[in-house]
Amino acid sequence: MKKTILALMAFLPILGMAQERIMVVADPHVLPQSLIAEGSEEFDAMMAKQRKMLDLSEAAWIAMMDTVMKYQPSLLLIPGDLTKDSEKASHELVANSLRALEEANIKTFVIPGNHDIGGNAYRYEGTQKIPVDNLPDEEWESTYSWIYDSVVAKDPSSHSYVAEPLEGLSILGIDGAHNTAGTGWLSDETLAWILAQADSACAKGNTIIAMCHWQILEHFDMQGSLESACRLKNADAIRDSLMHHGVRLLLTGHFHVNGITTFRDTTSLTNDSIVEITTGSPITYPCPYRWLTLSADRTQVQVQTDDIMALATQPDLLPYSREWMRIHTQNMIPEMTLRAWRKIDENMDKLVAYSGIPAATIESVLPQTDSAKIALTNKYFGSTIVDLYLVHSEANEAQNSESDSLATELYNGMDGMITEICSSNFLLAKMSPVFSFMAQELARPIVQSLVEDINLYGTDYANRTDDLHLTLRINGQNDQAIETTRENINKAEKFILDGQLFIRNGDNLYTPQGQRL
């Protein structure tokens, strides 16, 4: 009888809590129309070089605010890059909107990104870009004063904070932008403060939702080596520290692509795990935002993803943004190309050791100028890279019928380019099949991890997490984050062969961990 009473007493606090809905908007990059003169050639030239639809950013922001007011979530969370480049006018527009939400009893929490503090801010007029006031670091907290006035603790050495806006919930805002170089970075002091706050939240029995602009987990294998700026410095160590201090759910942005990834500790007996939800930008195809529904007992969160389908200034936003992305992804290829060619230089010793051919001989047939490297890459990969980026932006790549064919196109492109490079030297021409095999084997873990949407590809711990819609347990008896809609297994055929469980989904065969056989 005594045990029953104690159990009921433990359950009583939950009775006072309700299911709560949280909206997540990432990377709105607001640039007010007041800073863009009509017909500005300088603005058009800037726009031609990037994927962000900055000309629609104010309209997209207004649409997001209208959506918040319509659906009245309990919280709005924005993990950074509120503005184009820290323009004070942009921050004023954003802050005024968020204050209006506060007055409507919708709590808002933001954290700075790399475009929010101390940037090169301009207005665009004719053939000129004219400097305007930016937001200095020391004015961040006063600009969003109602947020910092409401927190329960504030890091003295960064803009990090912890808030408790709902019963049983701690919001842990992680400021990785507190670095004038623009790289995501945490000082040792800030990390120690964050971990102490996480411990305190866990001691209260609170569920923690952490929020940082930069990604901490990889969303496909070796993502950090290809896009080093997408993750915090020392991201793996920070990931492990957060996970072992009870942080099970992390919201990020920065990469402008929807992705949800799970990392499980396989090196210790704790069996801890952490899930990172990265949300794309409302001004980058497919213009997404997220809904998180937190259960009344704070043990589960349901994730739903929506897209902005229309704006007052662009009624067909989805097809428009997709075509914009297709055109402007081409402008990203040169930078990606030169980064890839640097990888060849960095691995020259491996090529020499593998082939037995002197480095000077190999280097003599490689394109010597940046323009030649870009032209050769475009010839063999240009359209494939664009199509693959679109598929990646749409998320859940394994469910896209184009994914496998795009991987094949990439491998064929490697073969064709290597054959052309080696054709001018008899010895290298004979070795080109070897080089092609080597290149494909080096690229395969990255490519297959991406197109099959599987992390830790080819290992016993391979896993796939639905990027758009799933339910997570984030604060339960086993204190693990476990997605309940993994791999669409509920739609797949399960069978046992020779004592081992296998899953058939379409024409593909998987292990229970998500590894395709």
Short mmCIF file of C-alpha atoms in Angstrom, two decimals:
data_model
loop_
_atom_site.label_atom_id
_atom_site.label_comp_id
_atom_site.label_asym_id
_atom_site.label_seq_id
_atom_site.Cartn_x
_atom_site.Cartn_y
_atom_site.Cartn_z
CA MET A 1 0.00 0.00 0.00
CA LYS A 2 2.85 2.36 0.93
CA LYS A 3 4.55 1.71 -2.43
CA THR A 4 1.31 2.46 -4.26
CA ILE A 5 0.92 5.81 -2.47
CA LEU A 6 4.55 6.73 -3.21
CA ALA A 7 4.08 5.85 -6.87
CA LEU A 8 0.98 8.01 -7.06
CA MET A 9 2.79 10.90 -5.40
CA ALA A 10 5.58 10.64 -7.97
CA PHE A 11 3.01 10.74 -10.75
CA LEU A 12 1.10 13.77 -9.43
CA PRO A 13 3.40 16.46 -10.97
CA ILE A 14 2.73 15.02 -14.43
CA LEU A 15 -1.02 15.52 -13.99
CA GLY A 16 -0.47 19.27 -13.97
CA MET A 17 1.45 19.27 -17.25
CA ALA A 18 -0.01 19.36 -20.73
CA GLN A 19 1.11 18.35 -24.17
CA GLU A 20 2.94 21.32 -25.71
CA ARG A 21 3.60 22.35 -29.31
CA ILE A 22 6.89 24.00 -30.27
CA MET A 23 7.71 25.63 -33.60
CA VAL A 24 11.28 25.66 -34.96
CA VAL A 25 12.43 28.12 -37.64
CA ALA A 26 16.10 28.14 -38.64
CA ASP A 27 18.19 30.57 -40.69
CA PRO A 28 15.55 33.12 -41.76
CA HIS A 29 18.35 35.54 -42.82
CA VAL A 30 15.99 38.51 -42.80
CA LEU A 31 16.98 41.43 -45.04
CA PRO A 32 14.36 44.19 -44.99
CA GLN A 33 13.17 45.54 -48.31
CA SER A 34 14.10 48.99 -46.99
CA LEU A 35 17.76 48.03 -47.53
CA ILE A 36 17.21 47.00 -51.17
CA ALA A 37 16.67 49.76 -53.72
CA GLU A 38 14.45 48.72 -56.60
CA GLY A 39 16.49 47.66 -59.62
CA SER A 40 19.79 47.58 -57.70
CA GLU A 41 22.43 46.01 -59.94
CA GLU A 42 24.71 45.39 -56.98
CA PHE A 43 21.99 43.42 -55.19
CA ASP A 44 21.29 41.36 -58.32
CA ALA A 45 25.01 40.59 -58.68
CA MET A 46 25.18 39.46 -55.05
CA MET A 47 22.08 37.31 -55.44
CA ALA A 48 23.50 35.55 -58.49
CA LYS A 49 26.25 34.02 -56.34
CA GLN A 50 24.19 32.21 -53.70
CA ARG A 51 21.32 29.83 -53.03
CA LYS A 52 19.50 32.02 -50.46
CA MET A 53 16.45 33.86 -51.82
CA LEU A 54 17.23 36.99 -49.85
CA ASP A 55 14.85 39.07 -51.92
CA LEU A 56 12.01 37.01 -50.38
CA SER A 57 13.39 36.94 -46.84
CA GLU A 58 11.13 39.64 -45.39
CA ALA A 59 8.04 38.09 -47.00
CA ALA A 60 9.06 34.63 -45.74
CA TRP A 61 9.59 36.02 -42.24
CA ILE A 62 6.15 37.63 -42.25
CA ALA A 63 4.66 34.32 -43.41
CA MET A 64 6.39 32.53 -40.51
CA MET A 65 5.10 35.08 -38.00
CA ASP A 66 1.58 34.76 -39.42
CA THR A 67 1.85 30.97 -39.07
CA VAL A 68 2.94 31.27 -35.44
CA MET A 69 0.05 33.60 -34.64
CA LYS A 70 -2.42 31.31 -36.40
CA TYR A 71 -1.40 28.08 -34.66
CA GLN A 72 -0.36 29.55 -31.29
CA PRO A 73 2.43 27.16 -30.28
CA SER A 74 3.75 27.41 -26.73
CA LEU A 75 7.28 28.18 -27.92
CA LEU A 76 9.12 29.44 -31.00
CA LEU A 77 12.79 28.40 -31.19
CA ILE A 78 15.24 29.92 -33.70
CA PRO A 79 18.76 28.42 -33.74
CA GLY A 80 20.59 31.35 -35.31
CA ASP A 81 21.17 33.40 -38.46
CA LEU A 82 18.20 35.64 -37.88
CA THR A 83 19.64 38.25 -40.28
CA LYS A 84 21.51 38.44 -43.57
CA ASP A 85 24.67 39.96 -42.11
CA SER A 86 23.86 41.43 -38.67
CA GLU A 87 22.21 44.59 -40.03
CA LYS A 88 20.69 46.56 -37.14
CA ALA A 89 17.62 47.20 -39.30
CA SER A 90 17.24 43.44 -39.77
CA HIS A 91 17.50 42.78 -36.04
CA GLU A 92 14.99 45.52 -35.31
CA LEU A 93 12.48 43.94 -37.70
CA VAL A 94 13.01 40.48 -36.17
CA ALA A 95 12.96 41.70 -32.57
CA ASN A 96 9.77 43.70 -33.06
CA SER A 97 8.04 40.64 -34.52
CA LEU A 98 9.16 38.42 -31.66
CA ARG A 99 8.06 40.97 -29.06
CA ALA A 100 4.60 40.88 -30.63
CA LEU A 101 4.58 37.11 -30.14
CA GLU A 102 5.58 37.55 -26.50
CA GLU A 103 2.65 39.90 -26.04
CA ALA A 104 0.44 37.14 -27.47
CA ASN A 105 1.85 34.80 -24.77
CA ILE A 106 4.04 32.85 -27.25
CA LYS A 107 7.48 32.54 -25.71
CA THR A 108 10.43 32.92 -28.09
CA PHE A 109 14.07 31.85 -27.74
CA VAL A 110 16.91 32.63 -30.13
CA ILE A 111 20.64 32.01 -30.22
CA PRO A 112 23.14 33.82 -32.49
CA GLY A 113 24.55 32.36 -35.69
CA ASN A 114 27.53 33.38 -37.79
CA HIS A 115 25.48 36.03 -39.64
CA ASP A 116 24.06 37.74 -36.56
CA ILE A 117 26.85 39.69 -34.85
CA GLY A 118 29.44 42.15 -36.15
CA GLY A 119 29.22 41.35 -39.87
CA ASN A 120 29.70 43.53 -42.94
CA ALA A 121 26.23 45.05 -43.22
CA TYR A 122 25.08 46.91 -46.34
CA ARG A 123 22.14 48.42 -48.13
CA TYR A 124 22.01 47.99 -51.89
CA GLU A 125 21.46 50.93 -54.21
CA GLY A 126 22.19 51.02 -57.94
CA THR A 127 25.74 49.80 -58.53
CA GLN A 128 26.76 50.35 -54.90
CA LYS A 129 26.55 48.55 -51.61
CA ILE A 130 26.58 51.15 -48.88
CA PRO A 131 27.69 50.23 -45.33
CA VAL A 132 25.00 50.39 -42.64
CA ASP A 133 25.14 49.84 -38.88
CA ASN A 134 25.60 46.25 -37.77
CA LEU A 135 24.79 44.71 -34.40
CA PRO A 136 27.92 44.57 -32.22
CA ASP A 137 28.45 41.67 -29.86
CA GLU A 138 27.75 43.75 -26.77
CA GLU A 139 24.25 44.67 -28.01
CA TRP A 140 22.99 41.14 -28.71
CA GLU A 141 21.46 40.58 -25.28
CA SER A 142 19.90 44.04 -25.02
CA THR A 143 18.31 43.60 -28.49
CA TYR A 144 16.65 40.38 -27.29
CA SER A 145 16.38 41.57 -23.69
CA TRP A 146 13.07 39.87 -22.84
CA ILE A 147 14.69 36.49 -23.52
CA TYR A 148 17.68 37.13 -21.27
CA ASP A 149 15.43 38.67 -18.61
CA SER A 150 13.49 35.40 -18.47
CA VAL A 151 16.36 32.89 -18.24
CA VAL A 152 17.22 31.03 -15.04
CA ALA A 153 20.98 31.13 -15.72
CA LYS A 154 23.29 32.96 -18.11
CA ASP A 155 26.88 32.09 -19.05
CA PRO A 156 29.16 35.00 -18.07
CA SER A 157 31.54 34.38 -20.99
CA SER A 158 29.12 33.91 -23.91
CA HIS A 159 25.49 34.44 -24.89
CA SER A 160 24.60 30.91 -23.77
CA TYR A 161 21.70 30.49 -21.34
CA VAL A 162 19.27 28.04 -19.80
CA ALA A 163 15.54 28.77 -19.55
CA GLU A 164 12.58 26.86 -18.11
CA PRO A 165 9.61 28.20 -20.10
CA LEU A 166 7.44 25.12 -19.53
CA GLU A 167 7.11 22.83 -16.58
CA GLY A 168 9.48 19.88 -16.89
CA LEU A 169 11.43 21.45 -19.80
CA SER A 170 14.81 23.18 -19.93
CA ILE A 171 15.90 25.08 -23.05
CA LEU A 172 19.70 25.12 -23.27
CA GLY A 173 20.83 27.88 -25.65
CA ILE A 174 24.40 27.22 -26.81
CA ASP A 175 26.25 30.24 -28.24
CA GLY A 176 28.80 28.88 -30.71
CA ALA A 177 29.01 32.25 -32.47
CA HIS A 178 30.96 33.96 -29.70
CA ASN A 179 34.01 34.11 -31.97
CA THR A 180 34.76 36.98 -34.35
CA ALA A 181 36.28 34.61 -36.93
CA GLY A 182 32.79 33.26 -37.65
CA THR A 183 33.70 29.64 -36.94
CA GLY A 184 31.45 27.71 -34.58
CA TRP A 185 33.40 27.41 -31.35
CA LEU A 186 32.94 26.93 -27.60
CA SER A 187 35.50 27.96 -25.03
CA ASP A 188 36.39 25.47 -22.31
CA GLU A 189 34.71 27.76 -19.78
CA THR A 190 31.46 27.92 -21.76
CA LEU A 191 31.37 24.17 -22.32
CA ALA A 192 31.91 23.55 -18.60
CA TRP A 193 29.09 25.98 -17.83
CA ILE A 194 26.76 24.25 -20.32
CA LEU A 195 27.48 20.80 -18.88
CA ALA A 196 26.87 22.05 -15.34
CA GLN A 197 23.50 23.46 -16.44
CA ALA A 198 22.62 20.17 -18.11
CA ASP A 199 23.44 18.33 -14.89
CA SER A 200 21.23 20.72 -12.95
CA ALA A 201 18.32 20.23 -15.36
CA CYS A 202 18.66 16.45 -15.14
CA ALA A 203 18.71 16.65 -11.35
CA LYS A 204 15.32 18.39 -11.53
CA GLY A 205 14.02 15.63 -13.79
CA ASN A 206 13.62 18.08 -16.67
CA THR A 207 13.78 17.14 -20.33
CA ILE A 208 16.47 19.19 -22.09
CA ILE A 209 16.13 20.66 -25.57
CA ALA A 210 19.50 22.13 -26.54
CA MET A 211 19.81 24.66 -29.35
CA CYS A 212 22.95 25.67 -31.25
CA HIS A 213 23.43 27.24 -34.68
CA TRP A 214 26.20 24.90 -35.84
CA GLN A 215 25.73 21.19 -36.25
CA ILE A 216 27.43 18.91 -33.75
CA LEU A 217 26.58 15.50 -35.24
CA GLU A 218 27.37 14.38 -38.78
CA HIS A 219 24.33 13.87 -41.01
CA PHE A 220 26.24 11.71 -43.47
CA ASP A 221 29.59 10.02 -43.05
CA MET A 222 32.66 12.28 -43.30
CA GLN A 223 30.44 15.36 -43.63
CA GLY A 224 32.84 17.25 -41.41
CA SER A 225 35.80 16.58 -43.71
CA LEU A 226 33.86 17.84 -46.74
CA GLU A 227 32.08 20.75 -45.04
CA SER A 228 34.27 21.57 -42.05
CA ALA A 229 32.46 24.86 -41.39
CA CYS A 230 29.10 23.15 -40.85
CA ARG A 231 30.06 21.74 -37.42
CA LEU A 232 31.41 23.21 -34.22
CA LYS A 233 35.12 22.89 -33.65
CA ASN A 234 35.81 19.72 -31.61
CA ALA A 235 32.26 18.64 -32.44
CA ASP A 236 32.75 14.95 -31.60
CA ALA A 237 34.06 15.69 -28.11
CA ILE A 238 31.24 18.20 -27.50
CA ARG A 239 28.69 15.66 -28.77
CA ASP A 240 29.94 13.05 -26.32
CA SER A 241 30.02 15.52 -23.43
CA LEU A 242 26.45 16.69 -24.03
CA MET A 243 25.23 13.12 -24.43
CA HIS A 244 26.86 11.91 -21.22
CA HIS A 245 25.39 14.88 -19.31
CA GLY A 246 21.82 14.04 -20.24
CA VAL A 247 21.26 16.07 -23.42
CA ARG A 248 19.23 13.82 -25.71
CA LEU A 249 17.81 16.32 -28.22
CA LEU A 250 19.69 19.07 -30.06
CA LEU A 251 18.25 21.62 -32.52
CA THR A 252 20.59 23.15 -35.10
CA GLY A 253 20.56 25.03 -38.41
CA HIS A 254 23.37 26.57 -40.49
CA PHE A 255 23.45 23.94 -43.26
CA HIS A 256 20.09 24.94 -44.85
CA VAL A 257 19.11 21.28 -45.27
CA ASN A 258 16.61 19.23 -43.25
CA GLY A 259 18.28 16.35 -41.49
CA ILE A 260 17.79 14.25 -38.37
CA THR A 261 20.56 11.98 -37.21
CA THR A 262 21.05 9.69 -34.22
CA PHE A 263 24.34 8.94 -32.52
CA ARG A 264 24.66 6.11 -30.03
CA ASP A 265 27.55 5.56 -27.66
CA THR A 266 29.02 2.20 -28.65
CA THR A 267 32.24 2.57 -26.67
CA SER A 268 30.91 2.27 -23.13
CA LEU A 269 28.27 0.45 -21.15
CA THR A 270 26.11 3.57 -20.72
CA ASN A 271 24.38 3.09 -24.10
CA ASP A 272 23.63 6.84 -24.19
CA SER A 273 22.38 8.47 -27.37
CA ILE A 274 21.65 11.90 -28.80
CA VAL A 275 19.46 13.04 -31.69
CA GLU A 276 20.19 16.19 -33.69
CA ILE A 277 17.41 17.87 -35.65
CA THR A 278 18.80 20.26 -38.25
CA THR A 279 16.16 22.44 -39.91
CA GLY A 280 16.54 24.03 -43.34
CA SER A 281 15.96 27.69 -44.11
CA PRO A 282 12.61 29.27 -45.11
CA ILE A 283 14.46 31.02 -47.97
CA THR A 284 16.20 27.91 -49.31
CA TYR A 285 14.37 25.09 -51.12
CA PRO A 286 12.08 23.52 -49.96
CA CYS A 287 11.53 26.41 -47.48
CA PRO A 288 10.88 24.28 -44.37
CA TYR A 289 10.05 24.74 -40.71
CA ARG A 290 9.38 22.21 -37.95
CA TRP A 291 6.78 21.36 -35.35
CA LEU A 292 7.77 19.53 -32.16
CA THR A 293 4.94 18.12 -30.03
CA LEU A 294 6.17 17.43 -26.52
CA SER A 295 4.22 14.84 -24.57
CA ALA A 296 2.60 15.75 -21.27
CA ASP A 297 5.03 13.59 -19.32
CA ARG A 298 7.98 15.11 -21.27
CA THR A 299 9.28 11.70 -22.32
CA GLN A 300 8.49 11.91 -26.03
CA VAL A 301 8.60 14.44 -28.83
CA GLN A 302 6.86 14.07 -32.17
CA VAL A 303 8.56 15.80 -35.11
CA GLN A 304 6.65 17.08 -38.13
CA THR A 305 8.07 19.08 -41.04
CA ASP A 306 6.14 21.60 -43.13
CA ASP A 307 7.18 23.82 -46.04
CA ILE A 308 6.11 27.34 -46.94
CA MET A 309 4.14 26.76 -50.13
CA ALA A 310 3.32 30.35 -51.12
CA LEU A 311 4.16 33.96 -50.31
CA ALA A 312 2.27 37.12 -51.12
CA THR A 313 5.11 38.04 -53.48
CA GLN A 314 5.63 34.49 -54.83
CA PRO A 315 2.45 32.36 -54.94
CA ASP A 316 4.21 29.28 -56.41
CA LEU A 317 7.07 29.19 -53.93
CA LEU A 318 7.85 25.46 -53.98
CA PRO A 319 8.52 25.06 -57.74
CA TYR A 320 10.08 28.54 -57.85
CA SER A 321 12.50 27.76 -55.01
CA ARG A 322 13.43 24.40 -56.54
CA GLU A 323 14.35 25.99 -59.85
CA TRP A 324 16.22 28.75 -58.03
CA MET A 325 18.19 26.08 -56.17
CA ARG A 326 18.92 24.18 -59.38
CA ILE A 327 20.34 27.29 -61.05
CA HIS A 328 22.26 28.62 -58.07
CA THR A 329 23.75 25.31 -56.94
CA GLN A 330 25.90 25.64 -60.06
CA ASN A 331 27.52 28.61 -58.38
CA MET A 332 28.57 26.41 -55.45
CA ILE A 333 30.41 23.92 -57.67
CA PRO A 334 33.68 25.89 -58.09
CA GLU A 335 34.29 26.08 -54.33
CA MET A 336 33.32 22.43 -53.85
CA THR A 337 35.56 21.48 -56.79
CA LEU A 338 38.66 23.19 -55.49
CA ARG A 339 38.10 21.69 -52.05
CA ALA A 340 37.96 18.22 -53.62
CA TRP A 341 41.14 18.83 -55.63
CA ARG A 342 42.92 19.86 -52.42
CA LYS A 343 42.00 16.42 -51.06
CA ILE A 344 43.90 14.88 -53.99
CA ASP A 345 46.98 16.93 -53.12
CA GLU A 346 46.66 15.93 -49.46
CA ASN A 347 46.50 12.23 -50.42
CA MET A 348 49.26 12.27 -53.05
CA ASP A 349 51.48 10.06 -50.87
CA LYS A 350 48.73 7.42 -50.81
CA LEU A 351 48.40 7.54 -54.60
CA VAL A 352 52.16 7.09 -54.96
CA ALA A 353 52.25 4.22 -52.45
CA TYR A 354 49.24 2.52 -54.07
CA SER A 355 50.42 2.84 -57.68
CA GLY A 356 54.21 2.93 -57.41
CA ILE A 357 54.27 5.89 -59.82
CA PRO A 358 56.29 8.98 -58.81
CA ALA A 359 54.34 12.00 -57.62
CA ALA A 360 55.90 14.19 -60.34
CA THR A 361 54.47 11.91 -63.04
CA ILE A 362 50.98 11.99 -61.54
CA GLU A 363 51.09 15.75 -61.01
CA SER A 364 52.19 16.33 -64.62
CA VAL A 365 48.83 15.15 -65.99
CA LEU A 366 46.59 16.87 -63.44
CA PRO A 367 44.94 20.17 -64.41
CA GLN A 368 47.20 22.98 -63.26
CA THR A 369 44.85 25.95 -62.94
CA ASP A 370 41.70 26.44 -60.90
CA SER A 371 39.70 27.13 -64.06
CA ALA A 372 40.90 23.88 -65.66
CA LYS A 373 39.96 21.92 -62.51
CA ILE A 374 36.49 23.49 -62.43
CA ALA A 375 35.91 22.87 -66.14
CA LEU A 376 36.91 19.21 -65.86
CA THR A 377 34.70 18.68 -62.82
CA ASN A 378 31.74 20.34 -64.53
CA LYS A 379 32.22 18.11 -67.57
CA TYR A 380 31.89 14.88 -65.59
CA PHE A 381 29.92 15.84 -62.47
CA GLY A 382 28.17 19.19 -62.95
CA SER A 383 24.57 18.08 -63.48
CA THR A 384 24.93 15.14 -61.09
CA ILE A 385 26.10 17.38 -58.24
CA VAL A 386 23.14 19.71 -58.79
CA ASP A 387 20.62 16.85 -58.86
CA LEU A 388 22.18 15.22 -55.80
CA TYR A 389 22.05 18.48 -53.88
CA LEU A 390 18.35 18.82 -54.69
CA VAL A 391 17.71 15.27 -53.47
CA HIS A 392 19.71 15.98 -50.31
CA SER A 393 17.71 19.17 -49.73
CA GLU A 394 14.46 17.22 -49.99
CA ALA A 395 15.76 14.82 -47.28
CA ASN A 396 15.04 11.11 -46.75
CA GLU A 397 17.26 10.41 -49.74
CA ALA A 398 16.72 6.64 -49.63
CA GLN A 399 13.05 7.15 -50.45
CA ASN A 400 13.89 9.14 -53.59
CA SER A 401 13.91 7.05 -56.76
CA GLU A 402 16.77 9.16 -58.18
CA SER A 403 19.27 8.40 -55.42
CA ASP A 404 20.73 5.12 -56.69
CA SER A 405 21.07 6.39 -60.26
CA LEU A 406 22.81 9.54 -59.04
CA ALA A 407 25.32 7.45 -57.11
CA THR A 408 25.99 5.44 -60.27
CA GLU A 409 26.45 8.67 -62.23
CA LEU A 410 29.01 9.84 -59.69
CA TYR A 411 31.01 6.61 -59.95
CA ASN A 412 30.86 6.71 -63.74
CA GLY A 413 31.96 10.33 -63.67
CA MET A 414 35.00 9.41 -61.58
CA ASP A 415 35.88 6.67 -64.07
CA GLY A 416 35.51 9.00 -67.06
CA MET A 417 37.50 11.86 -65.55
CA ILE A 418 40.36 9.63 -64.40
CA THR A 419 40.51 7.97 -67.82
CA GLU A 420 40.78 11.37 -69.51
CA ILE A 421 43.44 12.63 -67.08
CA CYS A 422 45.59 9.53 -67.49
CA SER A 423 45.25 9.24 -71.27
CA SER A 424 48.19 11.54 -72.01
CA ASN A 425 50.71 9.25 -70.29
CA PHE A 426 51.15 5.62 -71.37
CA LEU A 427 52.05 4.34 -67.91
CA LEU A 428 49.25 6.21 -66.20
CA ALA A 429 46.78 5.12 -68.87
CA LYS A 430 47.51 1.49 -67.98
CA MET A 431 46.99 2.34 -64.31
CA SER A 432 43.77 4.32 -64.78
CA PRO A 433 41.50 1.38 -63.83
CA VAL A 434 43.46 1.08 -60.57
CA PHE A 435 43.12 4.81 -59.85
CA SER A 436 39.43 4.67 -60.69
CA PHE A 437 38.87 1.75 -58.33
CA MET A 438 40.81 3.55 -55.59
CA ALA A 439 38.82 6.79 -56.05
CA GLN A 440 35.50 4.96 -55.97
CA GLU A 441 36.43 3.01 -52.84
CA LEU A 442 37.49 6.22 -51.08
CA ALA A 443 34.26 7.96 -52.10
CA ARG A 444 31.88 5.03 -51.57
CA PRO A 445 31.31 5.40 -47.80
CA ILE A 446 30.45 9.10 -48.25
CA VAL A 447 28.31 8.63 -51.36
CA GLN A 448 26.39 5.62 -50.08
CA SER A 449 25.91 7.16 -46.64
CA LEU A 450 24.40 10.19 -48.38
CA VAL A 451 22.16 8.54 -50.97
CA GLU A 452 21.00 5.79 -48.60
CA ASP A 453 20.64 8.27 -45.70
CA ILE A 454 22.57 5.94 -43.40
CA ASN A 455 25.08 7.04 -40.78
CA LEU A 456 28.04 4.83 -39.88
CA TYR A 457 27.52 3.14 -43.23
CA GLY A 458 28.84 -0.41 -43.50
CA THR A 459 29.32 -0.89 -39.74
CA ASP A 460 27.41 -2.89 -37.18
CA TYR A 461 26.01 0.40 -35.86
CA ALA A 462 24.64 1.72 -39.15
CA ASN A 463 21.36 3.55 -38.64
CA ARG A 464 18.86 5.64 -40.54
CA THR A 465 16.67 8.29 -38.89
CA ASP A 466 13.65 9.72 -40.69
CA ASP A 467 14.59 13.32 -41.58
CA LEU A 468 11.07 14.70 -41.64
CA HIS A 469 8.52 12.87 -39.46
CA LEU A 470 9.15 10.68 -36.43
CA THR A 471 8.56 10.23 -32.72
CA LEU A 472 11.46 10.23 -30.25
CA ARG A 473 11.68 9.08 -26.66
CA ILE A 474 13.95 11.63 -25.04
CA ASN A 475 13.53 11.29 -21.29
CA GLY A 476 12.33 7.86 -20.31
CA GLN A 477 13.17 4.98 -18.00
CA ASN A 478 16.22 3.99 -20.04
CA ASP A 479 17.21 7.63 -20.65
CA GLN A 480 17.80 7.04 -24.36
CA ALA A 481 16.62 8.78 -27.50
CA ILE A 482 15.03 6.12 -29.70
CA GLU A 483 13.18 6.87 -32.89
CA THR A 484 10.02 4.82 -33.26
CA THR A 485 9.66 5.24 -37.03
CA ARG A 486 13.10 4.03 -38.03
CA GLU A 487 13.67 3.02 -41.65
CA ASN A 488 9.94 2.63 -42.35
CA ILE A 489 10.36 -0.88 -40.97
CA ASN A 490 6.66 -0.94 -40.17
CA LYS A 491 6.06 -0.88 -43.93
CA ALA A 492 8.70 -3.50 -44.70
CA GLU A 493 8.76 -7.28 -44.76
CA LYS A 494 10.64 -8.92 -41.88
CA PHE A 495 11.97 -12.46 -42.02
CA ILE A 496 14.50 -14.68 -40.30
CA LEU A 497 17.14 -16.63 -42.23
CA ASP A 498 19.66 -18.90 -40.49
CA GLY A 499 18.69 -17.43 -37.16
CA GLN A 500 19.23 -13.76 -38.21
CA LEU A 501 16.58 -11.07 -38.68
CA PHE A 502 16.50 -9.30 -42.06
CA ILE A 503 14.23 -6.59 -43.44
CA ARG A 504 13.19 -6.29 -47.08
CA ASN A 505 12.03 -2.82 -48.17
CA GLY A 506 11.26 -2.70 -51.88
CA ASP A 507 14.16 -4.27 -53.73
CA ASN A 508 16.62 -3.66 -50.90
CA LEU A 509 17.63 -5.91 -48.02
CA TYR A 510 18.70 -4.45 -44.65
CA THR A 511 19.97 -5.56 -41.27
CA PRO A 512 17.89 -4.34 -38.29
CA GLN A 513 20.55 -1.61 -37.79
CA GLY A 514 19.81 -0.16 -41.24
CA GLN A 515 22.81 -1.50 -43.15
CA ARG A 516 21.89 -2.33 -46.74
CA LEU A 517 23.14 -5.71 -47.88
#
